Amino acid sequence: MRTAEFDTEFVLRQAMHAFMQYGYAKTSMQKLKEVTHLHPGSIYAAYGNKKGLFLAATEQYQKDRNQQFTALFNDQQPILLTLKHYLTVIVDECIEGEVAKVCLLTKSISEVEGNDPQICSVLRGNLNAYENTLAEQLQKALDNNEFTTTKTPQQLARFLVMGIYGIRTYALTNQDSKALQQLADDLFVALIN
Amino acid sequence: MRTAEFDTEFVLRQAMHAFMQYGYAKTSMQKLKEVTHLHPGSIYAAYGNKKGLFLAATEQYQKDRNQQFTALFNDQQPILLTLKHYLTVIVDECIEGEVAKVCLLTKSISEVEGNDPQICSVLRGNLNAYENTLAEQLQKALDNNEFTTTKTPQQLARFLVMGIYGIRTYALTNQDSKALQQLADDLFVALIN
DNA sequence: CCTTATCTTGAACATACATTCAAGATAAGG
DNA sequence: CCTTATCTTGAATGTATGTTCAAGATAAGG
């Protein structure tokens, strides 16, 4: 006889950003309480516990990413051109991105591996889906004769995500935007050759 | 008038493996106490606190890695051949490696980024040194005319570490050894073309 | 062999953490 | 406008954490 008051998307995005910045373990319920403007009771009523909130935030993250991805790749430009642009978007995120300097999925799976198999398998699923989405785009590019290759779309997609994960990790060691952009360019060339 | 009894290398390697498995935050002093067979007093006397122990473990890790690296690259074989072999060693680590499935440096910097700038800068220093070591080897390979390129050794090294970081992260999402080896091969080809 | 400096031991401590719960507030249904 | 179901509030709880410290043990120096 009463409806929940808080804005789910706001809460999940705030939580998502905290988890991205501090990691899973170091994001305390205290912090989550603050950024979501929710009291512990409400959080536990809505998401069960910290893990539940994290998984919900992960889902929101995946949704937001998919939307961004679809928006980019649904223009009518050649796929490869969009892909090249997509890589620069990632590079920019790695540098400025006050809000999303890292990928929540890879950061979390790296931290949680060896601690929580359940969270791991959810994250693995999301990352595999991401890889498949890229494979689809590469397949389309091949169908359009945008480039030729001896490799399968799966193999290409795997190489591409490896490169993206690598760039993201490299950015933690070196914040030079020219170096990162160079990496993105080299990766793109390696992909289509 | 009394000498310390415990074996420093043993203690640091045990701590190192715990940090690799559970991460910095989730490796409790309790756990460290267990794996090092040390009592809290001894740990705090020798290393100050958890962070001190972690940094000492990191140093040991770096030493061990350098030794492994030097052993591999100091044979009299062509550098590129050794490099190719080195990549398969990394791939193997990612799969079986009960002891060292991950790189302590990249795993830790990913976790600690945004929490502890001091640890971060130490790790960044170590990873930059790693990149420079690879650049030296690539320079040597170029001096030996093992391959030709339009890129600088620094650029090549950057691409290589990006690939290695990427393979390590990808391994968290997919434990298929053939896929990982394929990635390593593709990376190698992209590097020398 | 005694002294003394240093190491080892493990119980104790304060803090920070995730989580619970009972009381108060409030929106919808009749 | 009253009832009731549900949400909100925030203090309280128990546990786990990193850390300290004083007492006991032990190796080296004279």
Coordinates of C-alpha atoms (C1' of nucleotides) in Angstrom, one line a residue:
Chain A
M1 CA 0.0 0.0 0.0
R2 CA 3.0 2.2 -0.5
T3 CA 5.4 2.5 -3.4
A4 CA 9.1 2.7 -3.1
E5 CA 10.4 6.3 -3.3
F6 CA 13.9 6.1 -4.6
D7 CA 15.0 6.2 -8.2
T8 CA 16.4 2.8 -9.0
E9 CA 18.5 3.9 -11.9
F10 CA 20.0 6.7 -9.8
V11 CA 20.8 4.4 -6.9
L12 CA 22.4 1.8 -9.2
R13 CA 24.5 4.2 -11.1
Q14 CA 25.7 5.8 -8.0
A15 CA 26.6 2.4 -6.5
M16 CA 28.2 1.4 -9.9
H17 CA 30.5 4.5 -9.8
A18 CA 31.5 3.8 -6.2
F19 CA 32.4 0.2 -7.1
M20 CA 34.3 1.3 -10.1
Q21 CA 36.4 3.8 -8.1
Y22 CA 37.0 1.8 -4.9
G23 CA 36.5 -1.8 -6.0
Y24 CA 34.1 -4.3 -4.5
A25 CA 35.7 -5.0 -1.2
K26 CA 36.7 -1.4 -0.4
T27 CA 33.3 0.1 -1.2
S28 CA 31.8 0.0 2.3
M29 CA 28.1 0.0 3.0
Q30 CA 28.8 3.3 4.7
K31 CA 30.0 4.7 1.3
L32 CA 27.1 3.1 -0.6
K33 CA 24.7 4.6 1.9
E34 CA 26.2 8.0 1.3
V35 CA 26.3 7.9 -2.5
T36 CA 22.9 6.3 -2.9
H37 CA 21.2 8.6 -0.3
L38 CA 19.6 5.4 1.0
H39 CA 19.5 4.0 4.6
P40 CA 20.8 0.5 5.2
G41 CA 17.3 -0.8 5.8
S42 CA 16.2 0.3 2.3
I43 CA 19.2 -1.1 0.6
Y44 CA 18.8 -4.5 2.3
A45 CA 15.0 -4.5 1.6
A46 CA 15.6 -3.8 -2.1
Y47 CA 18.8 -5.8 -2.8
G48 CA 19.3 -8.3 0.0
N49 CA 22.9 -7.4 0.8
K50 CA 26.0 -5.8 -0.6
K51 CA 26.5 -8.5 -3.1
G52 CA 22.9 -8.1 -4.4
L53 CA 23.4 -4.4 -4.8
F54 CA 26.7 -5.1 -6.7
L55 CA 25.0 -7.5 -9.0
A56 CA 22.2 -5.1 -9.7
A57 CA 24.7 -2.3 -10.3
T58 CA 26.5 -4.6 -12.7
E59 CA 23.3 -5.2 -14.6
Q60 CA 22.7 -1.5 -14.9
Y61 CA 26.3 -1.1 -16.1
Q62 CA 25.8 -3.7 -18.8
K63 CA 22.5 -2.0 -19.9
D64 CA 24.2 1.4 -20.1
R65 CA 27.1 0.0 -22.0
N66 CA 24.9 -1.8 -24.5
Q67 CA 22.9 1.4 -25.1
Q68 CA 26.1 3.3 -25.7
F69 CA 27.4 0.5 -28.0
T70 CA 24.2 0.3 -30.0
A71 CA 24.0 4.1 -30.4
L72 CA 27.5 4.1 -31.8
F73 CA 27.1 1.1 -34.2
N74 CA 23.6 1.8 -35.4
D75 CA 24.6 4.8 -37.5
Q76 CA 24.8 4.0 -41.2
Q77 CA 28.6 4.4 -41.4
P78 CA 31.0 1.6 -42.3
I79 CA 31.5 -0.7 -39.3
L80 CA 35.3 -0.3 -39.4
L81 CA 35.0 3.4 -39.2
T82 CA 32.7 3.2 -36.2
L83 CA 35.0 0.6 -34.6
K84 CA 38.0 3.0 -34.9
H85 CA 35.9 5.7 -33.3
Y86 CA 34.8 3.3 -30.6
L87 CA 38.4 2.7 -29.7
T88 CA 39.1 6.4 -29.3
V89 CA 36.1 6.6 -27.0
I90 CA 37.6 3.9 -24.9
V91 CA 40.9 5.7 -24.9
D92 CA 39.3 8.9 -23.8
E93 CA 37.4 7.1 -21.0
C94 CA 40.8 5.8 -19.7
I95 CA 42.2 9.3 -19.4
E96 CA 39.6 11.8 -18.4
G97 CA 36.7 9.7 -17.4
E98 CA 36.2 11.0 -13.9
V99 CA 33.2 8.8 -13.8
A100 CA 34.2 5.7 -15.6
K101 CA 38.0 5.4 -15.9
V102 CA 37.8 1.7 -15.8
C103 CA 35.6 -1.1 -16.9
L104 CA 33.5 -2.3 -14.0
L105 CA 33.4 -5.8 -15.3
T106 CA 37.1 -6.4 -15.8
K107 CA 38.1 -4.6 -12.7
S108 CA 35.7 -6.6 -10.6
I109 CA 36.5 -10.0 -12.1
S110 CA 40.2 -9.4 -11.5
E111 CA 39.5 -8.5 -7.9
V112 CA 36.9 -11.1 -7.1
E113 CA 38.6 -14.1 -8.8
G114 CA 39.5 -16.5 -6.1
N115 CA 37.1 -15.0 -3.6
D116 CA 33.6 -15.3 -5.0
P117 CA 32.9 -17.8 -7.8
Q118 CA 29.3 -16.7 -8.1
I119 CA 30.1 -13.0 -8.9
C120 CA 32.9 -14.2 -11.2
S121 CA 30.6 -16.3 -13.3
V122 CA 28.1 -13.5 -13.7
L123 CA 30.9 -11.2 -14.8
R124 CA 32.3 -13.8 -17.1
G125 CA 28.9 -14.1 -18.8
N126 CA 28.7 -10.4 -19.3
L127 CA 32.2 -10.2 -20.8
N128 CA 31.6 -13.2 -23.1
A129 CA 28.4 -11.4 -24.3
Y130 CA 30.5 -8.3 -25.0
E131 CA 32.9 -10.4 -27.0
N132 CA 30.1 -11.9 -29.0
T133 CA 28.6 -8.5 -29.7
L134 CA 31.9 -7.4 -31.2
A135 CA 32.1 -10.7 -33.2
E136 CA 28.7 -9.8 -34.8
Q137 CA 29.9 -6.4 -35.8
L138 CA 33.1 -7.9 -37.4
Q139 CA 31.0 -10.5 -39.2
K140 CA 28.9 -7.6 -40.6
A141 CA 32.0 -5.8 -41.7
L142 CA 33.1 -8.9 -43.5
D143 CA 29.7 -9.3 -45.1
N144 CA 30.0 -5.7 -46.4
N145 CA 33.5 -6.5 -47.8
E146 CA 35.0 -3.7 -45.6
F147 CA 38.1 -5.9 -45.3
T148 CA 39.4 -9.4 -45.8
T149 CA 41.0 -11.8 -43.5
T150 CA 41.9 -15.4 -43.0
K151 CA 40.6 -15.4 -39.5
T152 CA 37.2 -16.2 -38.1
P153 CA 35.1 -13.4 -36.7
Q154 CA 35.4 -15.1 -33.3
Q155 CA 39.1 -15.0 -33.5
L156 CA 39.1 -11.4 -34.5
A157 CA 36.7 -10.5 -31.7
R158 CA 38.9 -12.3 -29.2
F159 CA 41.9 -10.4 -30.4
L160 CA 40.0 -7.1 -30.2
V161 CA 38.8 -7.6 -26.6
M162 CA 42.3 -8.7 -25.6
G163 CA 43.5 -5.4 -27.0
I164 CA 40.8 -3.4 -25.3
Y165 CA 41.5 -5.1 -21.9
G166 CA 45.2 -4.5 -22.5
I167 CA 44.7 -0.8 -23.3
R168 CA 42.6 -0.4 -20.1
T169 CA 45.2 -2.1 -18.0
Y170 CA 48.1 -0.2 -19.7
A171 CA 46.3 3.1 -18.9
L172 CA 46.7 2.3 -15.2
T173 CA 50.4 2.4 -15.7
N174 CA 50.7 5.3 -18.1
Q175 CA 48.2 8.1 -18.5
D176 CA 49.8 9.5 -21.7
S177 CA 46.9 10.0 -24.1
K178 CA 49.2 9.9 -27.2
A179 CA 50.6 6.5 -26.1
L180 CA 47.1 5.2 -25.6
Q181 CA 45.8 6.4 -28.9
Q182 CA 48.9 5.0 -30.6
L183 CA 48.1 1.6 -29.0
A184 CA 44.5 1.8 -30.2
D185 CA 45.7 2.6 -33.7
D186 CA 48.2 -0.2 -33.7
L187 CA 45.5 -2.6 -32.4
F188 CA 43.2 -1.5 -35.2
V189 CA 45.8 -2.1 -37.9
A190 CA 46.7 -5.5 -36.4
L191 CA 43.1 -6.5 -36.4
I192 CA 42.3 -5.8 -40.1
N193 CA 45.6 -7.0 -41.5
Chain B
M1 CA 71.9 -10.3 20.6
R2 CA 69.5 -12.6 18.8
T3 CA 68.9 -13.1 15.1
A4 CA 65.6 -13.4 13.4
E5 CA 64.5 -17.0 12.9
F6 CA 62.2 -16.9 10.0
D7 CA 63.2 -17.3 6.3
T8 CA 62.5 -13.9 4.7
E9 CA 62.1 -15.3 1.2
F10 CA 59.7 -18.0 2.4
V11 CA 57.6 -15.5 4.2
L12 CA 57.5 -13.0 1.3
R13 CA 56.7 -15.7 -1.3
Q14 CA 53.9 -17.1 0.9
A15 CA 52.5 -13.6 1.4
M16 CA 52.9 -12.9 -2.3
H17 CA 50.8 -15.9 -3.2
A18 CA 48.1 -15.0 -0.8
F19 CA 47.9 -11.5 -2.3
M20 CA 47.8 -12.9 -5.8
Q21 CA 45.0 -15.3 -4.9
Y22 CA 42.8 -13.0 -2.7
G23 CA 43.9 -9.5 -3.6
Y24 CA 45.2 -6.8 -1.3
A25 CA 42.1 -6.0 0.7
K26 CA 40.7 -9.6 1.0
T27 CA 44.0 -11.0 2.3
S28 CA 43.5 -10.6 6.0
M29 CA 46.3 -10.5 8.6
Q30 CA 44.8 -13.7 9.8
K31 CA 45.4 -15.3 6.5
L32 CA 48.9 -13.8 6.3
K33 CA 49.6 -15.1 9.8
E34 CA 48.7 -18.6 8.7
V35 CA 50.5 -18.8 5.4
T36 CA 53.7 -17.2 6.7
H37 CA 53.7 -19.1 10.0
L38 CA 54.4 -15.9 11.7
H39 CA 52.7 -14.3 14.7
P40 CA 51.4 -10.7 14.3
G41 CA 54.1 -9.3 16.5
S42 CA 56.8 -10.7 14.2
I43 CA 55.1 -9.4 11.1
Y44 CA 54.7 -5.9 12.5
A45 CA 58.3 -5.9 13.9
A46 CA 59.7 -6.8 10.5
Y47 CA 57.4 -5.0 8.1
G48 CA 55.5 -2.3 10.0
N49 CA 52.1 -3.2 8.9
K50 CA 50.1 -5.0 6.2
K51 CA 51.0 -2.4 3.5
G52 CA 54.7 -2.8 4.4
L53 CA 54.4 -6.6 4.0
F54 CA 52.7 -6.2 0.7
L55 CA 55.3 -3.8 -0.6
A56 CA 58.1 -6.2 0.5
A57 CA 56.2 -9.1 -1.1
T58 CA 56.0 -7.0 -4.3
E59 CA 59.7 -6.5 -4.3
Q60 CA 60.2 -10.2 -3.9
Y61 CA 57.8 -10.8 -6.8
Q62 CA 59.8 -8.4 -9.0
K63 CA 63.0 -10.1 -8.1
D64 CA 61.7 -13.5 -8.9
R65 CA 60.2 -12.3 -12.2
N66 CA 63.4 -10.6 -13.2
Q67 CA 65.3 -13.8 -12.5
Q68 CA 62.9 -15.9 -14.6
F69 CA 63.1 -13.3 -17.4
T70 CA 66.9 -13.1 -17.4
A71 CA 67.1 -16.9 -17.4
L72 CA 64.9 -17.1 -20.4
F73 CA 66.5 -14.3 -22.4
N74 CA 70.1 -15.1 -21.6
D75 CA 70.3 -18.2 -23.7
Q76 CA 72.1 -17.6 -27.0
Q77 CA 69.0 -18.1 -29.1
P78 CA 67.4 -15.5 -31.3
I79 CA 65.5 -13.0 -29.2
L80 CA 62.3 -13.4 -31.2
L81 CA 62.4 -17.2 -30.6
T82 CA 62.8 -16.6 -26.9
L83 CA 60.0 -14.0 -26.9
K84 CA 57.6 -16.4 -28.6
H85 CA 58.5 -19.0 -26.0
Y86 CA 58.0 -16.4 -23.2
L87 CA 54.5 -15.8 -24.4
T88 CA 53.6 -19.5 -24.2
V89 CA 55.1 -19.5 -20.7
I90 CA 52.7 -16.6 -19.8
V91 CA 49.8 -18.5 -21.4
D92 CA 50.6 -21.6 -19.4
E93 CA 50.7 -19.5 -16.2
C94 CA 47.2 -18.2 -16.9
I95 CA 45.8 -21.7 -17.2
E96 CA 47.4 -24.1 -14.8
G97 CA 49.4 -21.8 -12.6
E98 CA 48.0 -22.9 -9.3
V99 CA 50.6 -20.6 -7.7
A100 CA 50.7 -17.7 -10.1
K101 CA 47.6 -17.5 -12.2
V102 CA 47.8 -13.7 -12.3
C103 CA 50.3 -11.0 -12.3
L104 CA 50.6 -9.6 -8.8
L105 CA 51.4 -6.1 -10.2
T106 CA 48.6 -5.6 -12.6
K107 CA 46.0 -7.3 -10.4
S108 CA 47.1 -5.1 -7.5
I109 CA 47.2 -1.8 -9.4
S110 CA 43.8 -2.5 -10.7
E111 CA 42.4 -3.1 -7.3
V112 CA 44.3 -0.3 -5.4
E113 CA 43.8 2.4 -8.0
G114 CA 41.6 5.0 -6.4
N115 CA 42.4 3.8 -2.9
D116 CA 46.1 4.1 -2.2
P117 CA 48.2 6.3 -4.5
Q118 CA 51.5 5.3 -2.7
I119 CA 51.1 1.6 -3.5
C120 CA 49.9 2.6 -7.0
S121 CA 53.0 4.5 -7.8
V122 CA 55.3 1.7 -6.6
L123 CA 53.4 -0.7 -8.8
R124 CA 53.5 1.7 -11.8
G125 CA 57.2 2.0 -11.4
N126 CA 57.7 -1.8 -11.5
L127 CA 55.4 -2.2 -14.5
N128 CA 57.2 0.6 -16.4
A129 CA 60.5 -1.1 -15.6
Y130 CA 59.1 -4.3 -17.1
E131 CA 58.1 -2.4 -20.2
N132 CA 61.6 -1.0 -20.5
T133 CA 63.1 -4.4 -20.1
L134 CA 61.1 -5.7 -23.0
A135 CA 62.0 -2.6 -25.1
E136 CA 65.7 -3.5 -24.6
Q137 CA 65.2 -7.0 -25.8
L138 CA 63.3 -5.7 -28.9
Q139 CA 66.1 -3.2 -29.5
K140 CA 68.6 -6.1 -29.4
A141 CA 66.5 -8.1 -31.9
L142 CA 66.5 -5.1 -34.2
D143 CA 70.2 -4.7 -33.8
N144 CA 70.5 -8.4 -34.8
N145 CA 68.3 -7.8 -37.9
E146 CA 65.9 -10.5 -36.6
F147 CA 63.1 -8.4 -38.1
T148 CA 62.4 -5.0 -39.5
T149 CA 59.8 -2.4 -38.5
T150 CA 58.9 1.2 -38.9
K151 CA 58.1 1.5 -35.2
T152 CA 60.4 2.4 -32.3
P153 CA 61.3 -0.3 -29.7
Q154 CA 59.3 1.7 -27.2
Q155 CA 56.2 1.6 -29.3
L156 CA 56.8 -2.1 -29.9
A157 CA 57.3 -2.8 -26.2
R158 CA 54.1 -0.9 -25.3
F159 CA 52.1 -2.9 -27.8
L160 CA 53.6 -6.1 -26.4
V161 CA 52.8 -5.3 -22.8
M162 CA 49.4 -4.2 -23.8
G163 CA 48.9 -7.6 -25.4
I164 CA 50.3 -9.5 -22.3
Y165 CA 48.0 -7.5 -20.0
G166 CA 45.2 -8.2 -22.4
I167 CA 45.9 -12.0 -22.5
R168 CA 46.0 -12.1 -18.7
T169 CA 42.7 -10.3 -18.4
Y170 CA 41.1 -12.4 -21.1
A171 CA 42.2 -15.5 -19.3
L172 CA 39.9 -14.5 -16.4
T173 CA 37.0 -14.7 -18.8
N174 CA 37.9 -17.8 -20.8
Q175 CA 40.2 -20.6 -19.6
D176 CA 40.5 -22.3 -23.0
S177 CA 44.2 -22.9 -23.6
K178 CA 43.9 -23.0 -27.4
A179 CA 42.2 -19.6 -27.5
L180 CA 44.9 -18.1 -25.3
Q181 CA 47.7 -19.6 -27.3
Q182 CA 46.0 -18.3 -30.5
L183 CA 45.9 -14.9 -29.0
A184 CA 49.6 -15.1 -28.1
D185 CA 50.4 -16.2 -31.7
D186 CA 48.3 -13.4 -33.2
L187 CA 50.0 -10.9 -30.9
F188 CA 53.4 -12.1 -31.9
V189 CA 52.6 -11.8 -35.6
A190 CA 51.1 -8.3 -35.1
L191 CA 54.2 -7.3 -33.3
I192 CA 56.8 -8.2 -35.9
N193 CA 54.7 -7.1 -39.0
Chain C
dC1 C1' 77.4 -19.1 32.7
dC2 C1' 75.4 -15.0 33.3
dT3 C1' 73.7 -10.8 31.2
dT4 C1' 71.4 -8.3 27.9
dA5 C1' 69.5 -7.3 23.7
dT6 C1' 66.3 -8.9 20.5
dC7 C1' 63.0 -12.0 18.9
dT8 C1' 58.7 -14.7 19.6
dT9 C1' 54.2 -15.3 21.4
dG10 C1' 49.3 -14.7 21.7
dA11 C1' 46.0 -12.4 24.2
dA12 C1' 43.8 -7.9 24.1
dC13 C1' 42.2 -3.6 21.8
dA14 C1' 39.9 -0.3 19.1
dT15 C1' 37.9 0.3 15.0
dA16 C1' 35.3 -0.6 10.9
dC17 C1' 32.4 -3.5 8.8
dA18 C1' 28.0 -5.8 7.0
dT19 C1' 23.7 -6.6 8.6
dT20 C1' 19.4 -6.5 11.5
dC21 C1' 15.2 -4.8 13.5
dA22 C1' 11.7 -2.3 15.8
dA23 C1' 9.6 2.1 15.7
dG24 C1' 7.9 5.8 13.0
dA25 C1' 6.1 7.7 8.5
dT26 C1' 3.3 7.5 4.5
dA27 C1' 0.8 6.3 0.3
dA28 C1' -3.1 3.5 -1.6
dG29 C1' -7.8 1.1 -1.0
dG30 C1' -12.3 1.1 0.7
Chain D
dC1 C1' -10.9 9.6 6.6
dC2 C1' -9.6 5.6 8.5
dT3 C1' -7.1 1.4 7.9
dT4 C1' -3.4 -1.4 6.5
dA5 C1' 0.3 -2.7 4.0
dT6 C1' 4.8 -1.2 2.9
dC7 C1' 8.5 1.8 3.0
dT8 C1' 11.8 4.6 5.6
dT9 C1' 14.7 5.6 9.4
dG10 C1' 18.8 5.1 12.2
dA11 C1' 20.3 3.1 16.3
dA12 C1' 22.0 -1.4 17.7
dT13 C1' 24.4 -5.9 17.0
dG14 C1' 27.9 -9.2 16.3
dT15 C1' 31.7 -10.2 13.8
dA16 C1' 36.1 -9.6 11.5
dT17 C1' 39.7 -6.5 10.8
dG18 C1' 44.4 -4.4 11.5
dT19 C1' 47.3 -3.4 15.2
dT20 C1' 49.5 -3.1 19.8
dC21 C1' 51.9 -4.6 23.8
dA22 C1' 53.7 -6.9 27.8
dA23 C1' 55.4 -11.3 29.2
dG24 C1' 58.2 -15.2 28.0
dA25 C1' 62.0 -17.4 25.3
dT26 C1' 66.4 -17.5 23.3
dA27 C1' 70.7 -16.6 21.0
dA28 C1' 75.1 -13.9 21.2
dG29 C1' 78.9 -11.3 24.0
dG30 C1' 81.9 -11.1 27.7

